[in-house]
Amino acid sequence: MSKQFSTTEKEYGFTTRAIHAGQEACPSTGSLITPIYQTSTFVLDELGKNKGYQYARSHNPTRTALEECLASLEGARYGLAAASGLAAVSIVLDLLKAGDHVVVGEDVYGGVYRLFERVLRKFNINFTYIDASNLEAVENAITPETKLVWIESPTNPLLKLADIRAIANICQRRRTPIRLCVDNTFATPYFQRPIELGADIVVHSTTKYLSGHSDIIGGAVICNDEELYSELKFFQNASGAVPGPFDCFLALRGVKTLALRLREHERNATLIAKYLESHLQVEKVYYPGLPSHPQFDLAKTQMAGFGGVVAFVVKGGLEAARTVVNSTSLFQLAESLGGVKSLICHPATMTHAPIPKEVREPLGIVDGLIRLSIGIEEGKDLLKDLESVLALTQQPITAQ
Ligand code: PLP
């Protein structure tokens, strides 16, 4: 008989829960690591009696292990693993009906914006975009129809923070309850736990840090309330965007080293953010761990660490940005973030291309903006890579 581990036991530290929660040895074989249950269906003991599993769209043991582990890491009771981050977002939005209104932090991931504006508006769900770092703006945007406040913190790509506890208070003070959903993809539960700060729902793109190796697409929805969980579970089963068992296995494998990886991501990110801040070709650096970040104080209290994403504006606009992103050797030009390999991306033409120029530019997503997902290579090698490409953007001094 393998030892039992209660996923809700708070006495265990984060890394212990990442390795054990939901992952008891298999009772029938003793398999130490949760197996990949590559099956679509499960045999019943007799009519009306099964072993907890019947059809893999509804439940699969590899997925259950991942869900229990993620819930435990977020300090919550319930988790749902989804086919992608956007599938996770969709499941939460299924809670709404025509006529409902959502208050949204303005620099959300471009794909989330596209889902809200191009898909859900067709069903008469309405969205108001505000600067979620401004509590008055959040409060003023709420209408009698508001059912949900949707924020990312830190945001993608400008790493702005929202005060999760204060926004949760705003939502809870209303006579008709408004739910607060936080996309915790950037911070991860290692650095920030929104449910403990008063949020109702957390979503993740597990594609990013949670799996951590840039080899799966996945998502998750986490919550504490049983009724809310049942509703979300119903919607997921009804629409069917579930992850396969192999992807769940990879996510669960990745989660085991989340804390170790994040400490390295952050160490490298801090080194690079400081370097960029002192560089003459750099106009602005965005990183919550820099004292120059306008919400550095909030970052220090709300988060246990500052993450591995750094954004900066290179002098010289689109042409200079093009030179930088096309010329790095270690930083790979690619969308996504949160993997062990460093990536470089140009939000205006890549991740945030669905947002019209006239909307994105006033937000700060300008043509010279570059986003770095700092990996866990040697920090000095990453610095050298950036140093050499920034040198290429320097204007030649022409003789008079
Ligand atoms: N949320 C954030 C903050 C993201 O950055 C992304 C993707 O980049 C998503 C959600 C969507 O996740 P996925 O690509 O796994 O569907």
PDB file of N, CA, C and O in Angstrom, residues 136-195:
ATOM      1  N   GLU A 136      -9.813  52.766  -9.346  1.00  0.00           N
ATOM      2  CA  GLU A 136     -10.978  53.605  -9.639  1.00  0.00           C
ATOM      3  C   GLU A 136     -11.557  53.230 -11.008  1.00  0.00           C
ATOM      4  O   GLU A 136     -12.775  53.172 -11.176  1.00  0.00           O
ATOM      5  N   ALA A 137     -10.667  52.956 -11.958  1.00  0.00           N
ATOM      6  CA  ALA A 137     -11.117  52.576 -13.307  1.00  0.00           C
ATOM      7  C   ALA A 137     -11.876  51.253 -13.251  1.00  0.00           C
ATOM      8  O   ALA A 137     -12.892  51.078 -13.935  1.00  0.00           O
ATOM      9  N   VAL A 138     -11.408  50.325 -12.408  1.00  0.00           N
ATOM     10  CA  VAL A 138     -12.099  49.034 -12.269  1.00  0.00           C
ATOM     11  C   VAL A 138     -13.503  49.286 -11.714  1.00  0.00           C
ATOM     12  O   VAL A 138     -14.514  48.822 -12.264  1.00  0.00           O
ATOM     13  N   GLU A 139     -13.553  50.030 -10.640  1.00  0.00           N
ATOM     14  CA  GLU A 139     -14.825  50.317  -9.951  1.00  0.00           C
ATOM     15  C   GLU A 139     -15.801  51.026 -10.905  1.00  0.00           C
ATOM     16  O   GLU A 139     -16.972  50.657 -10.987  1.00  0.00           O
ATOM     17  N   ASN A 140     -15.302  52.026 -11.639  1.00  0.00           N
ATOM     18  CA  ASN A 140     -16.176  52.815 -12.522  1.00  0.00           C
ATOM     19  C   ASN A 140     -16.695  52.025 -13.710  1.00  0.00           C
ATOM     20  O   ASN A 140     -17.719  52.370 -14.288  1.00  0.00           O
ATOM     21  N   ALA A 141     -15.975  50.975 -14.093  1.00  0.00           N
ATOM     22  CA  ALA A 141     -16.392  50.210 -15.277  1.00  0.00           C
ATOM     23  C   ALA A 141     -17.503  49.204 -14.953  1.00  0.00           C
ATOM     24  O   ALA A 141     -18.146  48.668 -15.861  1.00  0.00           O
ATOM     25  N   ILE A 142     -17.709  48.951 -13.674  1.00  0.00           N
ATOM     26  CA  ILE A 142     -18.711  47.945 -13.291  1.00  0.00           C
ATOM     27  C   ILE A 142     -20.130  48.489 -13.529  1.00  0.00           C
ATOM     28  O   ILE A 142     -20.431  49.634 -13.196  1.00  0.00           O
ATOM     29  N   THR A 143     -20.963  47.659 -14.154  1.00  0.00           N
ATOM     30  CA  THR A 143     -22.369  48.043 -14.411  1.00  0.00           C
ATOM     31  C   THR A 143     -23.261  47.002 -13.710  1.00  0.00           C
ATOM     32  O   THR A 143     -22.761  45.975 -13.239  1.00  0.00           O
ATOM     33  N   PRO A 144     -24.569  47.241 -13.686  1.00  0.00           N
ATOM     34  CA  PRO A 144     -25.452  46.228 -13.063  1.00  0.00           C
ATOM     35  C   PRO A 144     -25.363  44.874 -13.781  1.00  0.00           C
ATOM     36  O   PRO A 144     -25.710  43.849 -13.217  1.00  0.00           O
ATOM     37  N   GLU A 145     -24.892  44.880 -15.032  1.00  0.00           N
ATOM     38  CA  GLU A 145     -24.805  43.610 -15.791  1.00  0.00           C
ATOM     39  C   GLU A 145     -23.470  42.905 -15.600  1.00  0.00           C
ATOM     40  O   GLU A 145     -23.278  41.791 -16.102  1.00  0.00           O
ATOM     41  N   THR A 146     -22.527  43.540 -14.894  1.00  0.00           N
ATOM     42  CA  THR A 146     -21.192  42.940 -14.768  1.00  0.00           C
ATOM     43  C   THR A 146     -21.255  41.661 -13.933  1.00  0.00           C
ATOM     44  O   THR A 146     -21.747  41.667 -12.807  1.00  0.00           O
ATOM     45  N   LYS A 147     -20.735  40.589 -14.516  1.00  0.00           N
ATOM     46  CA  LYS A 147     -20.726  39.296 -13.808  1.00  0.00           C
ATOM     47  C   LYS A 147     -19.297  38.825 -13.536  1.00  0.00           C
ATOM     48  O   LYS A 147     -19.095  37.905 -12.747  1.00  0.00           O
ATOM     49  N   LEU A 148     -18.345  39.434 -14.258  1.00  0.00           N
ATOM     50  CA  LEU A 148     -16.988  38.922 -14.173  1.00  0.00           C
ATOM     51  C   LEU A 148     -15.987  40.068 -14.339  1.00  0.00           C
ATOM     52  O   LEU A 148     -16.195  40.958 -15.160  1.00  0.00           O
ATOM     53  N   VAL A 149     -14.924  40.020 -13.520  1.00  0.00           N
ATOM     54  CA  VAL A 149     -13.774  40.898 -13.762  1.00  0.00           C
ATOM     55  C   VAL A 149     -12.628  39.973 -14.163  1.00  0.00           C
ATOM     56  O   VAL A 149     -12.384  38.958 -13.492  1.00  0.00           O
ATOM     57  N   TRP A 150     -11.968  40.326 -15.263  1.00  0.00           N
ATOM     58  CA  TRP A 150     -10.933  39.445 -15.835  1.00  0.00           C
ATOM     59  C   TRP A 150      -9.600  40.186 -15.862  1.00  0.00           C
ATOM     60  O   TRP A 150      -9.481  41.213 -16.524  1.00  0.00           O
ATOM     61  N   ILE A 151      -8.630  39.675 -15.118  1.00  0.00           N
ATOM     62  CA  ILE A 151      -7.335  40.364 -15.145  1.00  0.00           C
ATOM     63  C   ILE A 151      -6.180  39.376 -15.330  1.00  0.00           C
ATOM     64  O   ILE A 151      -6.279  38.201 -14.985  1.00  0.00           O
ATOM     65  N   GLU A 152      -5.111  39.928 -15.895  1.00  0.00           N
ATOM     66  CA  GLU A 152      -3.814  39.242 -15.887  1.00  0.00           C
ATOM     67  C   GLU A 152      -2.930  40.067 -14.971  1.00  0.00           C
ATOM     68  O   GLU A 152      -2.969  41.290 -15.008  1.00  0.00           O
ATOM     69  N   SER A 153      -2.123  39.423 -14.187  1.00  0.00           N
ATOM     70  CA  SER A 153      -1.148  40.160 -13.374  1.00  0.00           C
ATOM     71  C   SER A 153       0.028  39.240 -13.074  1.00  0.00           C
ATOM     72  O   SER A 153      -0.167  38.210 -12.431  1.00  0.00           O
ATOM     73  N   PRO A 154       1.214  39.552 -13.550  1.00  0.00           N
ATOM     74  CA  PRO A 154       1.575  40.652 -14.443  1.00  0.00           C
ATOM     75  C   PRO A 154       0.956  40.434 -15.825  1.00  0.00           C
ATOM     76  O   PRO A 154       0.678  39.302 -16.221  1.00  0.00           O
ATOM     77  N   THR A 155       0.786  41.559 -16.553  1.00  0.00           N
ATOM     78  CA  THR A 155       0.164  41.466 -17.862  1.00  0.00           C
ATOM     79  C   THR A 155       1.194  41.100 -18.929  1.00  0.00           C
ATOM     80  O   THR A 155       2.397  41.209 -18.727  1.00  0.00           O
ATOM     81  N   ASN A 156       0.637  40.704 -20.050  1.00  0.00           N
ATOM     82  CA  ASN A 156       1.413  40.292 -21.202  1.00  0.00           C
ATOM     83  C   ASN A 156       1.190  41.325 -22.298  1.00  0.00           C
ATOM     84  O   ASN A 156       0.059  41.485 -22.728  1.00  0.00           O
ATOM     85  N   PRO A 157       2.141  42.053 -22.757  1.00  0.00           N
ATOM     86  CA  PRO A 157       3.582  41.923 -22.547  1.00  0.00           C
ATOM     87  C   PRO A 157       4.188  43.000 -21.641  1.00  0.00           C
ATOM     88  O   PRO A 157       5.392  43.008 -21.462  1.00  0.00           O
ATOM     89  N   LEU A 158       3.357  43.885 -21.057  1.00  0.00           N
ATOM     90  CA  LEU A 158       3.950  45.065 -20.402  1.00  0.00           C
ATOM     91  C   LEU A 158       4.195  44.886 -18.906  1.00  0.00           C
ATOM     92  O   LEU A 158       4.676  45.803 -18.237  1.00  0.00           O
ATOM     93  N   LEU A 159       3.821  43.712 -18.377  1.00  0.00           N
ATOM     94  CA  LEU A 159       4.151  43.355 -17.000  1.00  0.00           C
ATOM     95  C   LEU A 159       3.637  44.376 -15.990  1.00  0.00           C
ATOM     96  O   LEU A 159       4.289  44.692 -14.998  1.00  0.00           O
ATOM     97  N   LYS A 160       2.421  44.870 -16.281  1.00  0.00           N
ATOM     98  CA  LYS A 160       1.745  45.742 -15.321  1.00  0.00           C
ATOM     99  C   LYS A 160       1.075  44.864 -14.284  1.00  0.00           C
ATOM    100  O   LYS A 160       0.613  43.760 -14.602  1.00  0.00           O
ATOM    101  N   LEU A 161       0.966  45.358 -13.063  1.00  0.00           N
ATOM    102  CA  LEU A 161       0.319  44.560 -12.029  1.00  0.00           C
ATOM    103  C   LEU A 161      -1.062  45.120 -11.721  1.00  0.00           C
ATOM    104  O   LEU A 161      -1.311  46.312 -11.852  1.00  0.00           O
ATOM    105  N   ALA A 162      -1.924  44.217 -11.263  1.00  0.00           N
ATOM    106  CA  ALA A 162      -3.210  44.644 -10.717  1.00  0.00           C
ATOM    107  C   ALA A 162      -3.192  44.230  -9.255  1.00  0.00           C
ATOM    108  O   ALA A 162      -2.657  43.159  -8.917  1.00  0.00           O
ATOM    109  N   ASP A 163      -3.776  45.042  -8.395  1.00  0.00           N
ATOM    110  CA  ASP A 163      -3.835  44.720  -6.972  1.00  0.00           C
ATOM    111  C   ASP A 163      -4.978  43.717  -6.772  1.00  0.00           C
ATOM    112  O   ASP A 163      -6.153  44.088  -6.679  1.00  0.00           O
ATOM    113  N   ILE A 164      -4.621  42.439  -6.726  1.00  0.00           N
ATOM    114  CA  ILE A 164      -5.640  41.366  -6.739  1.00  0.00           C
ATOM    115  C   ILE A 164      -6.541  41.444  -5.507  1.00  0.00           C
ATOM    116  O   ILE A 164      -7.763  41.340  -5.599  1.00  0.00           O
ATOM    117  N   ARG A 165      -5.937  41.670  -4.339  1.00  0.00           N
ATOM    118  CA  ARG A 165      -6.738  41.713  -3.110  1.00  0.00           C
ATOM    119  C   ARG A 165      -7.740  42.875  -3.164  1.00  0.00           C
ATOM    120  O   ARG A 165      -8.917  42.712  -2.825  1.00  0.00           O
ATOM    121  N   ALA A 166      -7.280  44.026  -3.637  1.00  0.00           N
ATOM    122  CA  ALA A 166      -8.165  45.202  -3.682  1.00  0.00           C
ATOM    123  C   ALA A 166      -9.288  44.990  -4.703  1.00  0.00           C
ATOM    124  O   ALA A 166     -10.446  45.350  -4.440  1.00  0.00           O
ATOM    125  N   ILE A 167      -8.969  44.374  -5.838  1.00  0.00           N
ATOM    126  CA  ILE A 167     -10.017  44.139  -6.858  1.00  0.00           C
ATOM    127  C   ILE A 167     -11.002  43.076  -6.350  1.00  0.00           C
ATOM    128  O   ILE A 167     -12.213  43.186  -6.559  1.00  0.00           O
ATOM    129  N   ALA A 168     -10.496  42.068  -5.645  1.00  0.00           N
ATOM    130  CA  ALA A 168     -11.388  41.056  -5.060  1.00  0.00           C
ATOM    131  C   ALA A 168     -12.357  41.741  -4.085  1.00  0.00           C
ATOM    132  O   ALA A 168     -13.555  41.427  -4.050  1.00  0.00           O
ATOM    133  N   ASN A 169     -11.858  42.707  -3.319  1.00  0.00           N
ATOM    134  CA  ASN A 169     -12.732  43.432  -2.377  1.00  0.00           C
ATOM    135  C   ASN A 169     -13.804  44.210  -3.124  1.00  0.00           C
ATOM    136  O   ASN A 169     -14.966  44.217  -2.708  1.00  0.00           O
ATOM    137  N   ILE A 170     -13.410  44.859  -4.218  1.00  0.00           N
ATOM    138  CA  ILE A 170     -14.387  45.613  -5.022  1.00  0.00           C
ATOM    139  C   ILE A 170     -15.493  44.658  -5.496  1.00  0.00           C
ATOM    140  O   ILE A 170     -16.680  44.961  -5.411  1.00  0.00           O
ATOM    141  N   CYS A 171     -15.096  43.475  -5.981  1.00  0.00           N
ATOM    142  CA  CYS A 171     -16.087  42.506  -6.494  1.00  0.00           C
ATOM    143  C   CYS A 171     -16.993  42.003  -5.372  1.00  0.00           C
ATOM    144  O   CYS A 171     -18.199  41.869  -5.553  1.00  0.00           O
ATOM    145  N   GLN A 172     -16.397  41.740  -4.215  1.00  0.00           N
ATOM    146  CA  GLN A 172     -17.177  41.144  -3.118  1.00  0.00           C
ATOM    147  C   GLN A 172     -18.138  42.139  -2.483  1.00  0.00           C
ATOM    148  O   GLN A 172     -19.140  41.752  -1.884  1.00  0.00           O
ATOM    149  N   ARG A 173     -17.828  43.440  -2.594  1.00  0.00           N
ATOM    150  CA  ARG A 173     -18.691  44.473  -1.976  1.00  0.00           C
ATOM    151  C   ARG A 173     -20.011  44.647  -2.713  1.00  0.00           C
ATOM    152  O   ARG A 173     -20.941  45.253  -2.190  1.00  0.00           O
ATOM    153  N   ARG A 174     -20.122  44.165  -3.941  1.00  0.00           N
ATOM    154  CA  ARG A 174     -21.334  44.382  -4.745  1.00  0.00           C
ATOM    155  C   ARG A 174     -22.490  43.541  -4.225  1.00  0.00           C
ATOM    156  O   ARG A 174     -22.271  42.427  -3.735  1.00  0.00           O
ATOM    157  N   ARG A 175     -23.708  44.062  -4.404  1.00  0.00           N
ATOM    158  CA  ARG A 175     -24.871  43.323  -3.923  1.00  0.00           C
ATOM    159  C   ARG A 175     -25.062  42.032  -4.740  1.00  0.00           C
ATOM    160  O   ARG A 175     -25.266  40.962  -4.205  1.00  0.00           O
ATOM    161  N   THR A 176     -24.980  42.172  -6.085  1.00  0.00           N
ATOM    162  CA  THR A 176     -24.990  40.941  -6.893  1.00  0.00           C
ATOM    163  C   THR A 176     -23.534  40.546  -7.112  1.00  0.00           C
ATOM    164  O   THR A 176     -22.736  41.358  -7.570  1.00  0.00           O
ATOM    165  N   PRO A 177     -23.187  39.335  -6.748  1.00  0.00           N
ATOM    166  CA  PRO A 177     -21.765  38.987  -6.745  1.00  0.00           C
ATOM    167  C   PRO A 177     -21.128  39.027  -8.139  1.00  0.00           C
ATOM    168  O   PRO A 177     -21.744  38.640  -9.120  1.00  0.00           O
ATOM    169  N   ILE A 178     -19.920  39.557  -8.157  1.00  0.00           N
ATOM    170  CA  ILE A 178     -19.128  39.579  -9.390  1.00  0.00           C
ATOM    171  C   ILE A 178     -17.940  38.678  -9.133  1.00  0.00           C
ATOM    172  O   ILE A 178     -17.278  38.793  -8.099  1.00  0.00           O
ATOM    173  N   ARG A 179     -17.687  37.795 -10.060  1.00  0.00           N
ATOM    174  CA  ARG A 179     -16.536  36.898  -9.862  1.00  0.00           C
ATOM    175  C   ARG A 179     -15.271  37.537 -10.411  1.00  0.00           C
ATOM    176  O   ARG A 179     -15.300  38.208 -11.438  1.00  0.00           O
ATOM    177  N   LEU A 180     -14.178  37.273  -9.714  1.00  0.00           N
ATOM    178  CA  LEU A 180     -12.873  37.750 -10.182  1.00  0.00           C
ATOM    179  C   LEU A 180     -12.074  36.549 -10.699  1.00  0.00           C
ATOM    180  O   LEU A 180     -11.863  35.574  -9.973  1.00  0.00           O
ATOM    181  N   CYS A 181     -11.649  36.635 -11.951  1.00  0.00           N
ATOM    182  CA  CYS A 181     -10.808  35.588 -12.528  1.00  0.00           C
ATOM    183  C   CYS A 181      -9.431  36.175 -12.837  1.00  0.00           C
ATOM    184  O   CYS A 181      -9.329  37.236 -13.467  1.00  0.00           O
ATOM    185  N   VAL A 182      -8.390  35.514 -12.393  1.00  0.00           N
ATOM    186  CA  VAL A 182      -7.020  35.987 -12.633  1.00  0.00           C
ATOM    187  C   VAL A 182      -6.295  34.972 -13.515  1.00  0.00           C
ATOM    188  O   VAL A 182      -6.250  33.781 -13.206  1.00  0.00           O
ATOM    189  N   ASP A 183      -5.745  35.472 -14.613  1.00  0.00           N
ATOM    190  CA  ASP A 183      -4.866  34.643 -15.438  1.00  0.00           C
ATOM    191  C   ASP A 183      -3.484  34.695 -14.780  1.00  0.00           C
ATOM    192  O   ASP A 183      -2.817  35.730 -14.795  1.00  0.00           O
ATOM    193  N   ASN A 184      -3.094  33.570 -14.197  1.00  0.00           N
ATOM    194  CA  ASN A 184      -1.859  33.538 -13.399  1.00  0.00           C
ATOM    195  C   ASN A 184      -0.691  32.910 -14.162  1.00  0.00           C
ATOM    196  O   ASN A 184       0.276  32.439 -13.569  1.00  0.00           O
ATOM    197  N   THR A 185      -0.815  32.911 -15.489  1.00  0.00           N
ATOM    198  CA  THR A 185       0.187  32.254 -16.332  1.00  0.00           C
ATOM    199  C   THR A 185       1.591  32.811 -16.110  1.00  0.00           C
ATOM    200  O   THR A 185       2.559  32.062 -16.009  1.00  0.00           O
ATOM    201  N   PHE A 186       1.715  34.137 -16.040  1.00  0.00           N
ATOM    202  CA  PHE A 186       3.040  34.745 -15.959  1.00  0.00           C
ATOM    203  C   PHE A 186       3.696  34.521 -14.597  1.00  0.00           C
ATOM    204  O   PHE A 186       4.893  34.279 -14.514  1.00  0.00           O
ATOM    205  N   ALA A 187       2.924  34.654 -13.535  1.00  0.00           N
ATOM    206  CA  ALA A 187       3.522  34.570 -12.197  1.00  0.00           C
ATOM    207  C   ALA A 187       3.695  33.124 -11.750  1.00  0.00           C
ATOM    208  O   ALA A 187       4.678  32.798 -11.083  1.00  0.00           O
ATOM    209  N   THR A 188       2.758  32.269 -12.110  1.00  0.00           N
ATOM    210  CA  THR A 188       2.666  30.875 -11.642  1.00  0.00           C
ATOM    211  C   THR A 188       2.374  30.846 -10.141  1.00  0.00           C
ATOM    212  O   THR A 188       2.695  31.802  -9.420  1.00  0.00           O
ATOM    213  N   PRO A 189       1.807  29.723  -9.653  1.00  0.00           N
ATOM    214  CA  PRO A 189       1.508  29.667  -8.214  1.00  0.00           C
ATOM    215  C   PRO A 189       2.754  29.720  -7.339  1.00  0.00           C
ATOM    216  O   PRO A 189       2.657  29.965  -6.138  1.00  0.00           O
ATOM    217  N   TYR A 190       3.920  29.506  -7.912  1.00  0.00           N
ATOM    218  CA  TYR A 190       5.132  29.590  -7.083  1.00  0.00           C
ATOM    219  C   TYR A 190       5.370  31.033  -6.629  1.00  0.00           C
ATOM    220  O   TYR A 190       5.853  31.283  -5.536  1.00  0.00           O
ATOM    221  N   PHE A 191       5.031  31.978  -7.493  1.00  0.00           N
ATOM    222  CA  PHE A 191       5.269  33.384  -7.161  1.00  0.00           C
ATOM    223  C   PHE A 191       4.008  34.142  -6.733  1.00  0.00           C
ATOM    224  O   PHE A 191       4.104  35.216  -6.155  1.00  0.00           O
ATOM    225  N   GLN A 192       2.827  33.598  -7.029  1.00  0.00           N
ATOM    226  CA  GLN A 192       1.600  34.342  -6.714  1.00  0.00           C
ATOM    227  C   GLN A 192       0.411  33.393  -6.656  1.00  0.00           C
ATOM    228  O   GLN A 192       0.242  32.580  -7.557  1.00  0.00           O
ATOM    229  N   ARG A 193      -0.416  33.527  -5.590  1.00  0.00           N
ATOM    230  CA  ARG A 193      -1.581  32.658  -5.483  1.00  0.00           C
ATOM    231  C   ARG A 193      -2.851  33.498  -5.333  1.00  0.00           C
ATOM    232  O   ARG A 193      -3.257  33.862  -4.227  1.00  0.00           O
ATOM    233  N   PRO A 194      -3.485  33.826  -6.470  1.00  0.00           N
ATOM    234  CA  PRO A 194      -4.614  34.759  -6.462  1.00  0.00           C
ATOM    235  C   PRO A 194      -5.793  34.306  -5.593  1.00  0.00           C
ATOM    236  O   PRO A 194      -6.484  35.150  -5.011  1.00  0.00           O
ATOM    237  N   ILE A 195      -6.037  32.993  -5.505  1.00  0.00           N
ATOM    238  CA  ILE A 195      -7.201  32.543  -4.718  1.00  0.00           C
ATOM    239  C   ILE A 195      -6.988  32.890  -3.244  1.00  0.00           C
ATOM    240  O   ILE A 195      -7.909  33.305  -2.550  1.00  0.00           O
TER     241      ILE A 195
END
